Amino acid sequence: GFVCGLAAATKYNAVLLVVPVFVAEILRLLESPHRHGRSLVARWWRPGLAFCVAFLIGIPFVVLDTERFLAAMAALRQAVQLGQGRVLSPAPASSGWLYHLQVSLRHGLGAPLLVAGLAGMAAILVRTPKIGLVLFSFPIAYYAVAGSLQLLFVRYVIPITPFLCLAAAWLVCAAADRLAALLPTPRRALCASLIAVASSLVVAAPSAVSVWQFDSLISRPDNRVVVARWVNAHVPVNSSVLQSGSPYGHA
């Protein structure tokens, strides 16, 4: 509860980290109802209190400046409801959930890693449902909320990517073990390792290429810096310059 409170104070969307804690408590209650016979409310006041204390440590202005905090939350709520117009929104017939799947995750992770991650999540939920529910309840809840918003920045799916990578890694290792089991015993371990390495390279190849391309691009001077240098070198001092369009592109 304390760690979740610190995370939520750092970034508000981390408040959904309480979901796997709730799921874990419910699973414990279902496993041994007699041993854990207390109600969820009685079991939750301690972690709930710890969450509130940590949240207030990170954001004391909730109490010290409540009026401005509530005004900021109202502005944030309005922003996520209205969005940024058609430039950043999907087609009218589409949805935020489909947009993040087709755009944010597809181009953020690469198709092989995304498919492997989703397949790995499904396999873990089937083979070890208790672990899967606790592990993946946060990204599932987070995706449900993120897809329902009108603000559809691709960065909003970043908290989901570690879980997809983890699930993809599990799938690669499980598949390698399954394929190696079909081979002769003396070379089974070596074959499993080779299969896992080869599969990992295939799954991670698009991401590796994207990282290399991004590093190559980001090492060059920013376009706005280039423009500013040109202006300093060619435009006389005390001249007026008009910059139109989005402020994000201004030098």
Coordinates of N, CA and C in Angstrom, one line a residue:
G1 N 0.8 -1.2 0.0 CA 0.0 0.0 0.0 C 0.8 1.3 0.0
F2 N 1.9 1.2 0.8 CA 2.8 2.4 0.8 C 3.5 2.6 -0.5
V3 N 4.0 1.6 -1.1 CA 4.7 1.7 -2.4 C 3.7 2.2 -3.5
C4 N 2.5 1.7 -3.5 CA 1.5 2.1 -4.4 C 1.2 3.6 -4.2
G5 N 1.1 4.0 -3.0 CA 0.9 5.5 -2.7 C 2.0 6.3 -3.3
L6 N 3.2 5.9 -3.1 CA 4.4 6.7 -3.6 C 4.3 6.7 -5.2
A7 N 3.9 5.6 -5.8 CA 3.8 5.5 -7.2 C 2.7 6.5 -7.7
A8 N 1.6 6.4 -7.1 CA 0.5 7.3 -7.5 C 0.8 8.8 -7.3
A9 N 1.6 9.1 -6.3 CA 2.0 10.5 -6.1 C 3.0 10.9 -7.1
T10 N 3.7 10.0 -7.7 CA 4.7 10.3 -8.8 C 3.9 10.5 -10.1
K11 N 3.0 9.6 -10.4 CA 2.2 9.6 -11.6 C 0.8 9.1 -11.3
Y12 N -0.2 9.9 -11.5 CA -1.6 9.6 -11.0 C -2.1 8.3 -11.5
N13 N -1.7 7.9 -12.8 CA -2.3 6.7 -13.3 C -1.8 5.4 -12.6
A14 N -0.7 5.6 -11.8 CA -0.2 4.4 -11.0 C -1.2 4.1 -9.8
V15 N -2.2 4.8 -9.6 CA -3.2 4.5 -8.6 C -3.8 3.1 -8.9
L16 N -3.8 2.7 -10.2 CA -4.3 1.4 -10.5 C -3.4 0.2 -10.0
L17 N -2.3 0.5 -9.4 CA -1.5 -0.6 -8.8 C -2.2 -1.2 -7.6
V18 N -3.2 -0.6 -7.1 CA -4.0 -1.2 -6.0 C -4.8 -2.4 -6.5
V19 N -5.0 -2.5 -7.9 CA -5.8 -3.6 -8.4 C -5.2 -4.9 -8.1
P20 N -3.9 -5.2 -8.4 CA -3.3 -6.5 -8.1 C -3.3 -6.8 -6.6
V21 N -3.2 -5.8 -5.8 CA -3.3 -6.1 -4.3 C -4.7 -6.5 -4.0
F22 N -5.7 -5.9 -4.5 CA -7.1 -6.4 -4.3 C -7.2 -7.8 -4.8
V23 N -6.7 -8.1 -6.0 CA -6.9 -9.4 -6.6 C -6.2 -10.5 -5.7
A24 N -5.0 -10.1 -5.2 CA -4.3 -11.1 -4.3 C -5.1 -11.4 -3.1
E25 N -5.7 -10.3 -2.5 CA -6.5 -10.5 -1.3 C -7.7 -11.4 -1.5
I26 N -8.3 -11.2 -2.7 CA -9.5 -11.9 -3.0 C -9.1 -13.4 -3.2
L27 N -8.0 -13.6 -3.9 CA -7.6 -15.0 -4.1 C -7.2 -15.7 -2.8
R28 N -6.6 -15.0 -1.9 CA -6.3 -15.6 -0.6 C -7.6 -15.9 0.2
L29 N -8.6 -15.0 0.0 CA -9.9 -15.3 0.7 C -10.6 -16.5 0.1
L30 N -10.5 -16.7 -1.2 CA -11.1 -17.8 -1.9 C -10.4 -19.1 -1.6
E31 N -9.1 -19.0 -1.4 CA -8.3 -20.2 -1.1 C -8.6 -20.8 0.3
S32 N -8.7 -20.0 1.3 CA -8.9 -20.5 2.6 C -9.9 -19.5 3.3
P33 N -11.2 -19.6 3.0 CA -12.1 -18.7 3.6 C -12.2 -18.7 5.1
H34 N -11.9 -19.9 5.7 CA -12.0 -20.1 7.2 C -10.8 -19.4 7.9
R35 N -9.6 -19.5 7.3 CA -8.4 -18.9 7.8 C -8.4 -17.4 7.7
H36 N -8.9 -17.0 6.5 CA -9.0 -15.5 6.3 C -10.4 -15.1 6.2
G37 N -11.1 -15.3 7.3 CA -12.5 -15.0 7.4 C -12.9 -13.6 7.5
R38 N -12.0 -12.7 7.8 CA -12.3 -11.3 7.9 C -12.8 -10.7 6.5
S39 N -13.6 -9.7 6.6 CA -14.1 -9.1 5.4 C -13.0 -8.3 4.7
L40 N -13.1 -8.1 3.4 CA -12.1 -7.3 2.7 C -11.9 -5.9 3.3
V41 N -13.0 -5.3 3.8 CA -12.9 -4.0 4.4 C -12.0 -4.1 5.6
A42 N -12.2 -5.1 6.4 CA -11.4 -5.2 7.6 C -9.9 -5.5 7.3
R43 N -9.7 -6.2 6.2 CA -8.3 -6.6 5.8 C -7.6 -5.4 5.1
W44 N -8.4 -4.4 4.6 CA -7.8 -3.4 3.8 C -7.5 -2.1 4.4
W45 N -7.9 -1.9 5.7 CA -7.7 -0.6 6.2 C -6.2 -0.3 6.4
R46 N -5.4 -1.3 6.7 CA -4.0 -1.0 6.9 C -3.3 -0.6 5.6
P47 N -3.4 -1.4 4.6 CA -2.8 -1.0 3.3 C -3.4 0.3 2.8
G48 N -4.7 0.5 3.0 CA -5.4 1.7 2.6 C -4.8 2.9 3.3
L49 N -4.6 2.8 4.6 CA -4.0 3.9 5.3 C -2.5 4.1 4.9
A50 N -1.8 3.1 4.6 CA -0.4 3.2 4.2 C -0.4 3.9 2.8
F51 N -1.3 3.6 1.9 CA -1.4 4.3 0.6 C -1.7 5.8 0.8
C52 N -2.6 6.1 1.7 CA -2.9 7.6 1.9 C -1.7 8.3 2.5
V53 N -1.0 7.7 3.4 CA 0.1 8.4 4.0 C 1.2 8.6 3.0
A54 N 1.5 7.6 2.1 CA 2.5 7.8 1.1 C 2.1 8.8 0.1
F55 N 0.8 8.8 -0.3 CA 0.3 9.7 -1.3 C 0.5 11.2 -0.8
L56 N 0.2 11.4 0.5 CA 0.3 12.7 1.0 C 1.7 13.1 1.2
I57 N 2.6 12.2 1.5 CA 4.0 12.5 1.5 C 4.5 13.0 0.2
G58 N 4.1 12.4 -0.9 CA 4.5 12.8 -2.2 C 3.7 14.1 -2.7
I59 N 2.5 14.2 -2.3 CA 1.7 15.4 -2.7 C 1.0 16.0 -1.5
P60 N 1.7 16.7 -0.7 CA 1.1 17.3 0.5 C 0.1 18.4 0.2
F61 N 0.1 18.9 -1.1 CA -0.8 20.0 -1.5 C -2.2 19.5 -1.6
V62 N -2.4 18.2 -1.5 CA -3.8 17.7 -1.5 C -4.5 18.3 -0.2
V63 N -3.8 18.4 0.8 CA -4.3 19.0 2.1 C -4.0 20.4 2.2
L64 N -2.7 20.8 1.9 CA -2.3 22.2 2.1 C -2.9 23.2 1.1
D65 N -3.3 22.7 -0.1 CA -3.8 23.6 -1.1 C -4.9 22.8 -1.8
T66 N -5.9 22.4 -1.1 CA -7.0 21.5 -1.6 C -7.7 22.2 -2.8
E67 N -8.0 23.5 -2.7 CA -8.8 24.1 -3.8 C -8.1 24.1 -5.1
R68 N -6.8 24.4 -5.1 CA -6.1 24.4 -6.4 C -5.9 22.9 -6.9
F69 N -5.7 22.0 -6.0 CA -5.6 20.6 -6.4 C -6.8 20.1 -7.1
L70 N -8.0 20.4 -6.5 CA -9.3 20.0 -7.1 C -9.5 20.7 -8.4
A71 N -9.1 21.9 -8.5 CA -9.2 22.7 -9.8 C -8.3 22.0 -10.9
A72 N -7.1 21.6 -10.5 CA -6.2 20.9 -11.4 C -6.8 19.6 -11.9
M73 N -7.4 18.9 -10.9 CA -8.0 17.6 -11.3 C -9.2 17.8 -12.2
A74 N -10.0 18.8 -12.0 CA -11.1 19.1 -12.9 C -10.6 19.4 -14.3
A75 N -9.5 20.2 -14.4 CA -8.9 20.5 -15.7 C -8.4 19.2 -16.4
L76 N -7.8 18.4 -15.6 CA -7.3 17.1 -16.2 C -8.4 16.2 -16.6
R77 N -9.5 16.2 -15.8 CA -10.7 15.4 -16.2 C -11.3 15.9 -17.5
Q78 N -11.3 17.2 -17.7 CA -11.9 17.8 -18.9 C -11.0 17.4 -20.1
A79 N -9.7 17.5 -19.9 CA -8.7 17.2 -21.0 C -8.9 15.8 -21.5
V80 N -9.0 14.8 -20.6 CA -9.1 13.4 -21.0 C -10.4 13.1 -21.6
Q81 N -11.4 13.9 -21.3 CA -12.8 13.7 -21.9 C -12.9 14.3 -23.3
L82 N -12.2 15.5 -23.5 CA -12.3 16.2 -24.7 C -11.3 15.7 -25.8
G83 N -10.1 15.3 -25.3 CA -9.0 14.9 -26.2 C -8.4 16.1 -26.9
Q84 N -7.6 15.8 -28.0 CA -6.9 16.8 -28.7 C -7.4 16.9 -30.1
G85 N -8.6 16.5 -30.4 CA -9.1 16.7 -31.7 C -8.8 15.5 -32.6
R86 N -9.0 15.6 -33.9 CA -8.9 14.5 -34.8 C -7.4 14.2 -35.1
V87 N -6.5 15.2 -34.8 CA -5.1 15.0 -35.2 C -4.5 13.8 -34.4
L88 N -4.9 13.7 -33.1 CA -4.4 12.6 -32.3 C -5.4 11.5 -32.0
S89 N -6.6 11.7 -32.5 CA -7.6 10.7 -32.2 C -7.7 9.7 -33.4
P90 N -8.2 8.5 -33.1 CA -8.4 7.5 -34.2 C -9.6 7.9 -35.0
A91 N -9.9 7.1 -36.0 CA -11.0 7.4 -36.9 C -12.3 7.3 -36.0
P92 N -13.4 8.0 -36.4 CA -14.6 8.0 -35.6 C -15.2 6.6 -35.4
A93 N -15.0 5.7 -36.3 CA -15.6 4.4 -36.1 C -14.7 3.5 -35.2
S94 N -13.5 4.0 -34.9 CA -12.6 3.2 -34.1 C -12.8 3.5 -32.6
S95 N -11.8 3.0 -31.8 CA -11.9 3.2 -30.4 C -10.5 3.3 -29.8
G96 N -10.4 3.8 -28.6 CA -9.1 4.0 -28.0 C -8.4 2.7 -27.8
W97 N -9.1 1.6 -27.4 CA -8.5 0.3 -27.2 C -7.9 -0.2 -28.5
L98 N -8.6 0.0 -29.6 CA -8.1 -0.5 -30.9 C -7.0 0.4 -31.4
Y99 N -7.1 1.7 -31.1 CA -6.0 2.6 -31.5 C -4.7 2.3 -30.9
H100 N -4.7 2.1 -29.6 CA -3.5 1.7 -28.8 C -2.9 0.4 -29.3
L101 N -3.8 -0.5 -29.7 CA -3.3 -1.8 -30.1 C -2.7 -1.7 -31.5
Q102 N -3.3 -1.0 -32.4 CA -2.9 -0.9 -33.8 C -1.7 0.1 -34.0
V103 N -1.7 1.1 -33.1 CA -0.7 2.2 -33.3 C 0.3 2.2 -32.2
S104 N -0.1 2.5 -31.0 CA 0.8 2.7 -29.9 C 1.7 1.4 -29.6
L105 N 1.0 0.3 -29.4 CA 1.7 -0.9 -29.0 C 2.4 -1.6 -30.3
R106 N 1.6 -1.5 -31.4 CA 2.2 -2.1 -32.6 C 3.5 -1.4 -33.0
H107 N 3.6 -0.1 -33.0 CA 4.8 0.6 -33.5 C 5.7 0.8 -32.3
G108 N 5.2 0.7 -31.1 CA 6.1 0.9 -29.9 C 6.9 -0.3 -29.6
L109 N 6.3 -1.5 -29.8 CA 7.0 -2.8 -29.5 C 7.5 -3.5 -30.8
G110 N 6.8 -3.3 -31.8 CA 7.0 -4.2 -33.0 C 6.0 -5.4 -33.0
A111 N 5.6 -5.8 -34.2 CA 4.6 -6.8 -34.3 C 5.0 -8.1 -33.6
P112 N 6.2 -8.7 -33.8 CA 6.6 -9.9 -33.2 C 6.5 -9.9 -31.7
L113 N 7.1 -8.8 -31.1 CA 7.1 -8.7 -29.6 C 5.7 -8.6 -29.1
L114 N 4.9 -7.8 -29.7 CA 3.5 -7.6 -29.3 C 2.7 -8.9 -29.3
V115 N 2.8 -9.6 -30.4 CA 2.1 -10.9 -30.5 C 2.6 -11.9 -29.5
A116 N 3.9 -12.0 -29.3 CA 4.5 -12.9 -28.4 C 4.0 -12.5 -26.9
G117 N 4.0 -11.2 -26.7 CA 3.6 -10.8 -25.3 C 2.1 -11.1 -25.0
L118 N 1.2 -10.8 -26.0 CA -0.2 -11.2 -25.8 C -0.4 -12.7 -25.7
A119 N 0.3 -13.4 -26.5 CA 0.2 -14.9 -26.4 C 0.7 -15.4 -25.1
G120 N 1.9 -14.8 -24.7 CA 2.4 -15.2 -23.4 C 1.5 -14.9 -22.2
M121 N 0.9 -13.8 -22.2 CA -0.1 -13.4 -21.2 C -1.2 -14.4 -21.1
A122 N -1.8 -14.7 -22.3 CA -2.9 -15.7 -22.4 C -2.4 -17.1 -21.8
A123 N -1.2 -17.5 -22.2 CA -0.8 -18.8 -21.8 C -0.5 -18.9 -20.3
I124 N 0.0 -17.8 -19.7 CA 0.3 -17.8 -18.3 C -1.0 -17.8 -17.5
L125 N -2.0 -17.0 -18.0 CA -3.3 -17.0 -17.4 C -4.0 -18.4 -17.4
V126 N -3.7 -19.1 -18.5 CA -4.3 -20.5 -18.6 C -3.6 -21.5 -17.7
R127 N -2.2 -21.5 -17.8 CA -1.4 -22.5 -17.1 C -1.3 -22.2 -15.6
T128 N -1.1 -20.9 -15.2 CA -1.0 -20.6 -13.8 C -2.0 -19.4 -13.5
P129 N -3.2 -19.6 -13.4 CA -4.2 -18.5 -13.4 C -4.0 -17.6 -12.2
K130 N -3.6 -18.1 -11.0 CA -3.5 -17.2 -9.9 C -2.3 -16.2 -10.1
I131 N -1.2 -16.8 -10.5 CA 0.0 -15.9 -10.8 C -0.4 -14.9 -11.9
G132 N -1.0 -15.4 -12.9 CA -1.4 -14.6 -14.1 C -2.3 -13.4 -13.7
L133 N -3.3 -13.7 -12.8 CA -4.3 -12.7 -12.4 C -3.6 -11.6 -11.6
V134 N -2.7 -12.0 -10.7 CA -2.0 -11.0 -9.8 C -1.0 -10.2 -10.7
L135 N -0.3 -10.9 -11.6 CA 0.7 -10.3 -12.4 C 0.1 -9.3 -13.5
F136 N -1.0 -9.7 -14.1 CA -1.5 -9.0 -15.3 C -2.8 -8.2 -15.0
S137 N -3.2 -8.2 -13.7 CA -4.4 -7.4 -13.4 C -4.2 -5.9 -13.6
F138 N -3.0 -5.5 -13.3 CA -2.7 -4.1 -13.5 C -2.6 -3.7 -14.9
P139 N -1.9 -4.3 -15.8 CA -1.9 -3.9 -17.2 C -3.2 -4.0 -17.9
I140 N -4.0 -5.0 -17.5 CA -5.4 -5.2 -18.1 C -6.3 -4.0 -17.6
A141 N -6.2 -3.7 -16.3 CA -7.0 -2.6 -15.8 C -6.6 -1.3 -16.4
Y142 N -5.3 -1.1 -16.5 CA -4.7 0.1 -17.0 C -5.1 0.3 -18.5
Y143 N -5.0 -0.8 -19.3 CA -5.4 -0.7 -20.7 C -6.9 -0.4 -20.9
A144 N -7.7 -0.9 -20.0 CA -9.1 -0.7 -20.0 C -9.4 0.8 -19.8
V145 N -8.7 1.4 -18.9 CA -8.9 2.9 -18.6 C -8.3 3.7 -19.7
A146 N -7.0 3.4 -20.1 CA -6.4 4.2 -21.1 C -7.1 4.2 -22.5
G147 N -7.7 3.1 -22.8 CA -8.5 3.0 -24.1 C -9.8 3.8 -24.0
S148 N -10.3 4.0 -22.8 CA -11.6 4.7 -22.7 C -11.4 6.2 -22.7
L149 N -10.2 6.7 -22.7 CA -10.0 8.2 -22.7 C -10.0 8.7 -24.1
Q150 N -10.2 10.0 -24.2 CA -10.2 10.7 -25.5 C -8.8 11.2 -25.9
L151 N -7.9 11.3 -24.8 CA -6.5 11.6 -25.1 C -5.8 10.3 -25.4
L152 N -5.2 10.2 -26.6 CA -4.6 8.9 -27.0 C -3.2 9.1 -27.4
F153 N -2.4 9.7 -26.5 CA -1.0 9.8 -26.7 C -0.4 8.4 -26.6
V154 N 0.6 8.1 -27.5 CA 1.2 6.8 -27.5 C 1.9 6.5 -26.3
R155 N 2.4 7.5 -25.6 CA 3.2 7.3 -24.4 C 2.3 6.7 -23.2
Y156 N 1.0 6.8 -23.4 CA 0.2 6.3 -22.3 C 0.2 4.8 -22.1
V157 N 0.8 4.1 -23.1 CA 0.8 2.6 -23.0 C 2.2 2.2 -22.4
I158 N 3.1 3.1 -22.1 CA 4.4 2.7 -21.6 C 4.3 1.8 -20.4
P159 N 3.4 2.1 -19.4 CA 3.4 1.2 -18.2 C 3.0 -0.3 -18.6
I160 N 2.4 -0.5 -19.8 CA 2.0 -1.9 -20.1 C 3.2 -2.6 -20.7
T161 N 4.1 -2.0 -21.3 CA 5.2 -2.6 -22.1 C 6.0 -3.6 -21.3
P162 N 6.4 -3.3 -20.0 CA 7.2 -4.3 -19.3 C 6.5 -5.6 -19.1
F163 N 5.2 -5.6 -18.9 CA 4.5 -6.8 -18.7 C 4.4 -7.6 -20.0
L164 N 4.2 -6.9 -21.1 CA 4.2 -7.7 -22.4 C 5.6 -8.2 -22.7
C165 N 6.7 -7.5 -22.4 CA 8.0 -8.1 -22.6 C 8.3 -9.3 -21.7
L166 N 7.8 -9.2 -20.4 CA 8.0 -10.3 -19.5 C 7.2 -11.5 -20.0
A167 N 6.0 -11.3 -20.5 CA 5.2 -12.4 -21.0 C 5.8 -13.0 -22.3
A168 N 6.3 -12.2 -23.1 CA 7.0 -12.7 -24.3 C 8.2 -13.5 -24.0
A169 N 9.0 -13.0 -23.0 CA 10.2 -13.8 -22.6 C 9.8 -15.2 -22.0
W170 N 8.7 -15.2 -21.2 CA 8.2 -16.5 -20.7 C 7.8 -17.4 -21.9
L171 N 7.1 -16.9 -22.9 CA 6.7 -17.7 -24.0 C 7.8 -18.3 -24.8
V172 N 8.8 -17.4 -25.0 CA 10.0 -17.9 -25.8 C 10.7 -19.1 -25.0
C173 N 10.9 -18.9 -23.7 CA 11.5 -20.0 -22.9 C 10.7 -21.2 -22.9
A174 N 9.4 -21.1 -22.7 CA 8.5 -22.2 -22.6 C 8.5 -23.0 -24.0
A175 N 8.4 -22.2 -25.1 CA 8.4 -22.8 -26.4 C 9.7 -23.5 -26.7
A176 N 10.8 -22.9 -26.2 CA 12.1 -23.6 -26.4 C 12.2 -24.9 -25.7
D177 N 11.8 -24.9 -24.4 CA 11.8 -26.1 -23.6 C 10.9 -27.2 -24.3
R178 N 9.8 -26.8 -24.8 CA 8.9 -27.8 -25.4 C 9.5 -28.4 -26.7
L179 N 10.1 -27.5 -27.5 CA 10.7 -28.0 -28.7 C 12.0 -28.9 -28.4
A180 N 12.7 -28.5 -27.4 CA 13.9 -29.2 -27.0 C 13.6 -30.6 -26.5
A181 N 12.4 -30.7 -25.9 CA 12.0 -32.0 -25.3 C 11.8 -33.1 -26.3
L182 N 11.6 -32.7 -27.6 CA 11.5 -33.6 -28.7 C 12.8 -34.2 -29.2
L183 N 13.9 -33.6 -28.7 CA 15.3 -34.0 -29.2 C 15.9 -35.0 -28.2
P184 N 17.0 -35.6 -28.7 CA 17.7 -36.6 -27.8 C 18.2 -35.9 -26.5
T185 N 18.2 -36.7 -25.4 CA 18.4 -36.2 -24.1 C 19.8 -35.5 -23.9
P186 N 20.9 -36.1 -24.5 CA 22.2 -35.5 -24.2 C 22.4 -34.0 -24.7
R187 N 21.7 -33.7 -25.7 CA 21.8 -32.3 -26.3 C 20.6 -31.4 -26.0
R188 N 19.7 -31.9 -25.1 CA 18.5 -31.2 -24.9 C 18.7 -29.8 -24.3
A189 N 19.5 -29.7 -23.3 CA 19.8 -28.3 -22.7 C 20.4 -27.4 -23.7
L190 N 21.4 -27.8 -24.4 CA 22.0 -27.0 -25.4 C 21.1 -26.5 -26.5
C191 N 20.3 -27.4 -27.0 CA 19.3 -27.1 -28.0 C 18.2 -26.1 -27.5
A192 N 17.8 -26.3 -26.2 CA 16.8 -25.4 -25.7 C 17.4 -24.0 -25.6
S193 N 18.7 -23.9 -25.2 CA 19.3 -22.6 -25.1 C 19.4 -21.9 -26.5
L194 N 19.9 -22.7 -27.5 CA 20.0 -22.2 -28.9 C 18.7 -21.7 -29.4
I195 N 17.6 -22.5 -29.2 CA 16.3 -22.2 -29.7 C 15.8 -20.9 -29.0
A196 N 16.0 -20.8 -27.7 CA 15.6 -19.6 -27.0 C 16.3 -18.3 -27.5
V197 N 17.6 -18.4 -27.8 CA 18.4 -17.3 -28.2 C 17.9 -16.9 -29.6
A198 N 17.7 -17.9 -30.5 CA 17.3 -17.6 -31.9 C 15.9 -17.0 -31.9
S199 N 15.0 -17.5 -31.1 CA 13.7 -17.0 -31.0 C 13.7 -15.6 -30.5
S200 N 14.5 -15.3 -29.5 CA 14.6 -14.0 -28.9 C 15.0 -13.0 -29.9
L201 N 16.0 -13.3 -30.7 CA 16.5 -12.4 -31.8 C 15.4 -12.1 -32.8
V202 N 14.6 -13.1 -33.1 CA 13.6 -12.9 -34.1 C 12.5 -12.0 -33.5
V203 N 12.1 -12.2 -32.2 CA 11.1 -11.4 -31.6 C 11.5 -10.0 -31.4
A204 N 12.8 -9.8 -31.0 CA 13.3 -8.5 -30.7 C 13.9 -7.7 -31.9
A205 N 14.0 -8.3 -33.0 CA 14.6 -7.7 -34.2 C 14.0 -6.3 -34.6
P206 N 12.7 -6.2 -34.7 CA 12.1 -4.9 -35.1 C 12.4 -3.8 -34.0
S207 N 12.3 -4.2 -32.7 CA 12.6 -3.3 -31.7 C 14.1 -2.8 -31.7
A208 N 15.0 -3.8 -32.0 CA 16.4 -3.4 -32.1 C 16.7 -2.5 -33.2
V209 N 16.0 -2.7 -34.4 CA 16.2 -1.8 -35.5 C 15.6 -0.4 -35.2
S210 N 14.5 -0.4 -34.5 CA 13.9 0.9 -34.1 C 14.8 1.7 -33.1
V211 N 15.4 1.0 -32.2 CA 16.3 1.6 -31.3 C 17.5 2.2 -32.0
W212 N 18.1 1.4 -32.9 CA 19.2 1.9 -33.7 C 18.9 3.1 -34.5
Q213 N 17.7 3.1 -35.2 CA 17.3 4.2 -36.0 C 17.1 5.5 -35.1
F214 N 16.4 5.3 -34.0 CA 16.2 6.4 -33.1 C 17.5 7.0 -32.6
D215 N 18.4 6.1 -32.2 CA 19.7 6.7 -31.7 C 20.5 7.4 -32.8
S216 N 20.3 6.9 -34.0 CA 21.0 7.6 -35.2 C 20.3 9.0 -35.4
L217 N 19.0 9.1 -35.2 CA 18.3 10.3 -35.4 C 18.6 11.3 -34.3
I218 N 18.5 10.8 -33.1 CA 18.6 11.7 -31.9 C 20.0 12.3 -31.7
S219 N 21.0 11.6 -32.4 CA 22.4 12.1 -32.3 C 22.6 13.3 -33.2
R220 N 21.7 13.6 -34.1 CA 21.8 14.8 -35.0 C 21.2 16.0 -34.3
P221 N 21.7 17.2 -34.7 CA 21.1 18.4 -34.1 C 19.6 18.6 -34.4
D222 N 18.9 19.0 -33.4 CA 17.4 19.2 -33.5 C 17.1 20.2 -34.6
N223 N 16.1 20.0 -35.4 CA 15.7 20.9 -36.5 C 15.5 22.3 -36.0
R224 N 15.0 22.5 -34.8 CA 14.7 23.8 -34.2 C 16.0 24.5 -33.9
V225 N 17.0 23.7 -33.5 CA 18.3 24.3 -33.2 C 19.0 24.7 -34.5
V226 N 18.8 23.9 -35.5 CA 19.4 24.3 -36.8 C 18.8 25.6 -37.3
V227 N 17.5 25.7 -37.2 CA 16.8 27.0 -37.6 C 17.3 28.2 -36.8
A228 N 17.4 28.0 -35.4 CA 17.8 29.1 -34.6 C 19.3 29.5 -34.9
R229 N 20.1 28.6 -35.2 CA 21.5 28.9 -35.6 C 21.5 29.7 -36.9
W230 N 20.7 29.3 -37.9 CA 20.6 30.0 -39.2 C 20.1 31.4 -38.9
V231 N 19.1 31.6 -38.1 CA 18.5 32.9 -37.8 C 19.6 33.8 -37.2
N232 N 20.4 33.3 -36.2 CA 21.4 34.0 -35.6 C 22.5 34.5 -36.6
A233 N 22.7 33.6 -37.6 CA 23.8 33.9 -38.5 C 23.4 34.8 -39.7
H234 N 22.1 34.9 -40.0 CA 21.6 35.6 -41.2 C 20.6 36.7 -41.0
V235 N 19.9 36.7 -39.9 CA 18.9 37.7 -39.6 C 19.5 38.8 -38.8
P236 N 19.4 40.1 -39.3 CA 20.0 41.2 -38.6 C 19.4 41.3 -37.1
V237 N 20.3 41.9 -36.3 CA 19.8 42.1 -34.9 C 18.7 43.1 -34.9
N238 N 17.8 42.9 -33.9 CA 16.6 43.8 -33.7 C 15.5 43.6 -34.8
S239 N 15.7 42.6 -35.6 CA 14.6 42.3 -36.6 C 13.5 41.5 -36.0
S240 N 12.3 41.7 -36.6 CA 11.1 40.9 -36.1 C 10.9 39.7 -36.9
V241 N 10.6 38.6 -36.3 CA 10.5 37.3 -37.0 C 9.1 36.7 -36.6
L242 N 8.3 36.3 -37.6 CA 7.0 35.7 -37.3 C 7.2 34.2 -37.4
Q243 N 6.7 33.5 -36.3 CA 6.7 32.1 -36.3 C 5.2 31.7 -36.2
S244 N 4.7 30.9 -37.2 CA 3.3 30.5 -37.2 C 3.2 29.0 -37.0
G245 N 2.0 28.5 -36.9 CA 1.8 27.1 -36.7 C 1.9 26.7 -35.3
S246 N 2.0 25.4 -35.0 CA 2.1 24.9 -33.6 C 3.3 25.4 -32.9
P247 N 3.1 25.8 -31.6 CA 4.3 26.2 -30.8 C 5.3 25.1 -30.6
Y248 N 4.9 23.8 -30.8 CA 5.9 22.7 -30.7 C 7.0 22.8 -31.7
G249 N 6.7 23.5 -32.8 CA 7.7 23.5 -33.9 C 8.4 24.8 -33.9
H250 N 8.2 25.7 -33.0 CA 8.9 27.0 -33.0 C 10.4 26.8 -32.6
A251 N 11.2 27.6 -33.2 CA 12.7 27.5 -33.0 C 13.0 28.1 -31.6

